[in-house]
Amino acid sequence: MSQTTKMRDIRELPAVSDRHIDPHAYPNGVAFLDRQYLPMSQAKVSVLDWGFLHSDATYDTVHVWNGSFFRLDQHLDRFFAGLEKLRMTIPFDRDGVSEILHDCVALSGHRAAYVEMLCTRGASPTFSRDPRQAVNRFMAFAVPFGSVANAEQLQRGLRAAISDKVRIPPASIDPAIKNYHWLDLVRGLYDAYDRGAETALILDFNGNIAEGPGFNVFCVKDGKLSTPAVGVLPGITRRTVFDLCGEEGLIAEATDVGVAALKAADEVFITSTAGGIMPVTEIDGAAVAGGKVGPVTNRLMTLYWRKHDDPAWSSPVRYP
């Protein structure tokens, strides 16, 4: 027997800690789980949770701007629809979830916040492989508002690249269920980074443009707006663009958007709760319409943020 083997045989086992000491840093905010409000650094999920092990979860995000939620009802609609489709249940109704979100923001003190509600499949007490035996787990949190595009990018426009990665088809995962299946999107992002771009667009199963990591895309041609119709999340900000276009007399439609059509557009912009309406002025290294933020994009960006002061679109947070 070798000396190394002898040492392994006599080595004492490490001690089991009575609690985890987390060395990582987290943004300032407040989370809700297991009927407790906690600082973000204390919000934990089990390594046995199906949300972690299998990406078996649904969620929704809403933002707070100038102390008010923007279009909270639409986000709640989508979240509860996702719960139903995934056969998940939580011990709160819409009013209960709304109150929890308000409390997370009010306790955090943030006047501009990124707010998330989520439900994981949870874990089975016996580590069963049967999802029906898992105890679903609802969580929520509020952290400082963050955007897909930073201030400089909003001013000059994002540089995007089109990846050949294909978005998960709707026959596999209903895109109306907001989920954490992001490996196709993350692979697309790395494709974009490798080509010197700042964000990515990936394709649908027919080779048309689908969406990007956390956002929908629009193109403008001869004053008419188009956005991909198939295999994409029906985003709340995407819907808001349609609503704004209806008010402004602009034509907007959901349809197939080919790669060539996107590159030939007069303007391109992306939409997300994390940032609103954000211009794209370069695709695959080529300038979109001279590399300047276009007039339709600018018009919609202004209208979008102006709507945040409209009580029909916003609901104030009840701060202490």
Short mmCIF file of C-alpha atoms in Angstrom, two decimals, residues 47-195:
data_model
loop_
_atom_site.label_atom_id
_atom_site.label_comp_id
_atom_site.label_asym_id
_atom_site.label_seq_id
_atom_site.Cartn_x
_atom_site.Cartn_y
_atom_site.Cartn_z
CA VAL A 47 -29.78 22.93 -4.50
CA LEU A 48 -32.47 20.23 -4.71
CA ASP A 49 -35.08 22.67 -6.09
CA TRP A 50 -36.26 21.71 -9.58
CA GLY A 51 -35.97 25.36 -10.55
CA PHE A 52 -32.22 25.03 -10.09
CA LEU A 53 -31.79 21.40 -11.20
CA HIS A 54 -34.13 21.44 -14.22
CA SER A 55 -34.92 25.12 -14.93
CA ASP A 56 -38.47 24.17 -13.95
CA ALA A 57 -39.85 27.58 -13.07
CA THR A 58 -41.79 30.54 -14.34
CA TYR A 59 -41.37 34.19 -13.49
CA ASP A 60 -42.21 37.72 -14.48
CA THR A 61 -40.50 41.06 -14.03
CA VAL A 62 -41.96 44.51 -13.69
CA HIS A 63 -40.15 47.76 -13.14
CA VAL A 64 -40.71 50.67 -10.83
CA TRP A 65 -39.91 54.14 -12.12
CA ASN A 66 -40.21 57.35 -10.10
CA GLY A 67 -41.85 55.37 -7.33
CA SER A 68 -44.55 53.70 -9.45
CA PHE A 69 -45.02 50.27 -11.01
CA PHE A 70 -45.45 50.36 -14.78
CA ARG A 71 -48.19 48.12 -16.24
CA LEU A 72 -48.22 45.83 -13.22
CA ASP A 73 -51.58 44.27 -14.15
CA GLN A 74 -50.23 42.96 -17.46
CA HIS A 75 -47.25 41.38 -15.72
CA LEU A 76 -49.51 39.72 -13.15
CA ASP A 77 -51.73 38.39 -15.96
CA ARG A 78 -48.75 36.73 -17.63
CA PHE A 79 -47.34 35.33 -14.40
CA PHE A 80 -50.58 33.68 -13.33
CA ALA A 81 -51.14 32.32 -16.86
CA GLY A 82 -47.69 30.72 -16.69
CA LEU A 83 -48.46 29.14 -13.34
CA GLU A 84 -51.62 27.59 -14.74
CA LYS A 85 -49.91 26.23 -17.86
CA LEU A 86 -47.11 24.69 -15.81
CA ARG A 87 -49.56 23.26 -13.23
CA MET A 88 -48.03 25.20 -10.39
CA THR A 89 -49.89 26.66 -7.43
CA ILE A 90 -48.96 29.36 -4.95
CA PRO A 91 -50.71 30.34 -1.69
CA PHE A 92 -51.40 33.90 -2.92
CA ASP A 93 -53.94 35.40 -5.30
CA ARG A 94 -53.28 38.39 -7.57
CA ASP A 95 -53.90 40.91 -4.80
CA GLY A 96 -51.63 38.98 -2.48
CA VAL A 97 -48.77 38.90 -5.00
CA SER A 98 -49.28 42.58 -5.77
CA GLU A 99 -49.04 43.41 -2.06
CA ILE A 100 -45.84 41.37 -1.71
CA LEU A 101 -44.25 43.18 -4.65
CA HIS A 102 -45.25 46.55 -3.22
CA ASP A 103 -43.79 45.58 0.15
CA CYS A 104 -40.49 44.41 -1.37
CA VAL A 105 -40.08 47.77 -3.12
CA ALA A 106 -41.25 49.86 -0.17
CA LEU A 107 -38.95 48.01 2.25
CA SER A 108 -36.02 48.39 -0.16
CA GLY A 109 -36.66 52.11 -0.51
CA HIS A 110 -35.85 52.03 -4.24
CA ARG A 111 -37.65 54.60 -6.38
CA ALA A 112 -36.38 52.88 -9.53
CA ALA A 113 -36.42 49.11 -9.21
CA TYR A 114 -36.31 45.83 -11.07
CA VAL A 115 -38.95 43.64 -9.41
CA GLU A 116 -39.36 39.91 -9.97
CA MET A 117 -42.01 37.38 -8.97
CA LEU A 118 -41.19 33.73 -9.53
CA CYS A 119 -42.32 30.23 -8.76
CA THR A 120 -40.14 27.14 -8.93
CA ARG A 121 -41.35 23.57 -9.01
CA GLY A 122 -39.68 23.26 -5.63
CA ALA A 123 -38.29 20.08 -4.13
CA SER A 124 -39.74 16.75 -3.14
CA PRO A 125 -39.27 15.83 0.54
CA THR A 126 -38.07 12.42 -0.64
CA PHE A 127 -36.13 13.61 -3.75
CA SER A 128 -38.78 11.96 -5.90
CA ARG A 129 -38.52 12.29 -9.69
CA ASP A 130 -42.26 12.87 -9.87
CA PRO A 131 -42.94 16.63 -10.30
CA ARG A 132 -46.35 16.18 -8.69
CA GLN A 133 -44.62 15.47 -5.38
CA ALA A 134 -42.60 18.69 -5.40
CA VAL A 135 -43.74 21.56 -3.21
CA ASN A 136 -43.99 24.65 -5.42
CA ARG A 137 -42.13 27.67 -4.07
CA PHE A 138 -43.04 31.33 -4.61
CA MET A 139 -40.45 34.08 -4.27
CA ALA A 140 -40.16 37.77 -5.10
CA PHE A 141 -37.53 40.47 -4.87
CA ALA A 142 -36.78 44.12 -5.63
CA VAL A 143 -33.31 45.38 -6.57
CA PRO A 144 -32.11 48.62 -8.21
CA PHE A 145 -33.37 49.17 -11.76
CA GLY A 146 -31.09 47.83 -14.46
CA SER A 147 -31.21 48.13 -18.23
CA VAL A 148 -30.16 45.92 -21.15
CA ALA A 149 -28.53 49.07 -22.58
CA ASN A 150 -26.47 51.54 -20.56
CA ALA A 151 -26.72 55.31 -20.89
CA GLU A 152 -24.11 55.52 -23.67
CA GLN A 153 -25.75 52.73 -25.66
CA LEU A 154 -29.17 54.35 -25.33
CA GLN A 155 -27.69 57.52 -26.80
CA ARG A 156 -25.77 56.01 -29.72
CA GLY A 157 -27.58 52.72 -30.20
CA LEU A 158 -26.54 49.15 -29.52
CA ARG A 159 -24.23 47.07 -31.69
CA ALA A 160 -25.95 43.72 -32.32
CA ALA A 161 -24.94 40.53 -34.09
CA ILE A 162 -27.18 37.81 -35.51
CA SER A 163 -26.26 34.36 -34.23
CA ASP A 164 -27.13 31.15 -36.04
CA LYS A 165 -28.35 29.66 -32.75
CA VAL A 166 -32.03 28.65 -32.91
CA ARG A 167 -34.56 29.64 -30.23
CA ILE A 168 -36.34 26.76 -28.51
CA PRO A 169 -39.38 26.07 -30.73
CA PRO A 170 -42.87 26.73 -29.33
CA ALA A 171 -43.80 23.07 -29.79
CA SER A 172 -41.28 22.34 -27.03
CA ILE A 173 -41.70 25.33 -24.74
CA ASP A 174 -44.63 27.73 -25.01
CA PRO A 175 -42.88 31.11 -25.36
CA ALA A 176 -45.82 32.80 -23.62
CA ILE A 177 -44.59 31.14 -20.40
CA LYS A 178 -41.73 33.30 -19.20
CA ASN A 179 -38.97 30.86 -18.26
CA TYR A 180 -35.28 30.46 -17.52
CA HIS A 181 -34.39 28.33 -20.56
CA TRP A 182 -31.62 30.65 -21.71
CA LEU A 183 -28.79 28.43 -22.99
CA ASP A 184 -29.67 29.19 -26.62
CA LEU A 185 -29.69 32.91 -25.79
CA VAL A 186 -26.45 32.74 -23.81
CA ARG A 187 -24.71 30.89 -26.66
CA GLY A 188 -25.95 33.61 -28.99
CA LEU A 189 -24.51 36.26 -26.69
CA TYR A 190 -21.09 34.66 -26.80
CA ASP A 191 -21.31 34.55 -30.60
CA ALA A 192 -22.00 38.28 -30.52
CA TYR A 193 -19.16 39.03 -28.10
CA ASP A 194 -16.74 37.05 -30.26
CA ARG A 195 -17.66 39.35 -33.16
#
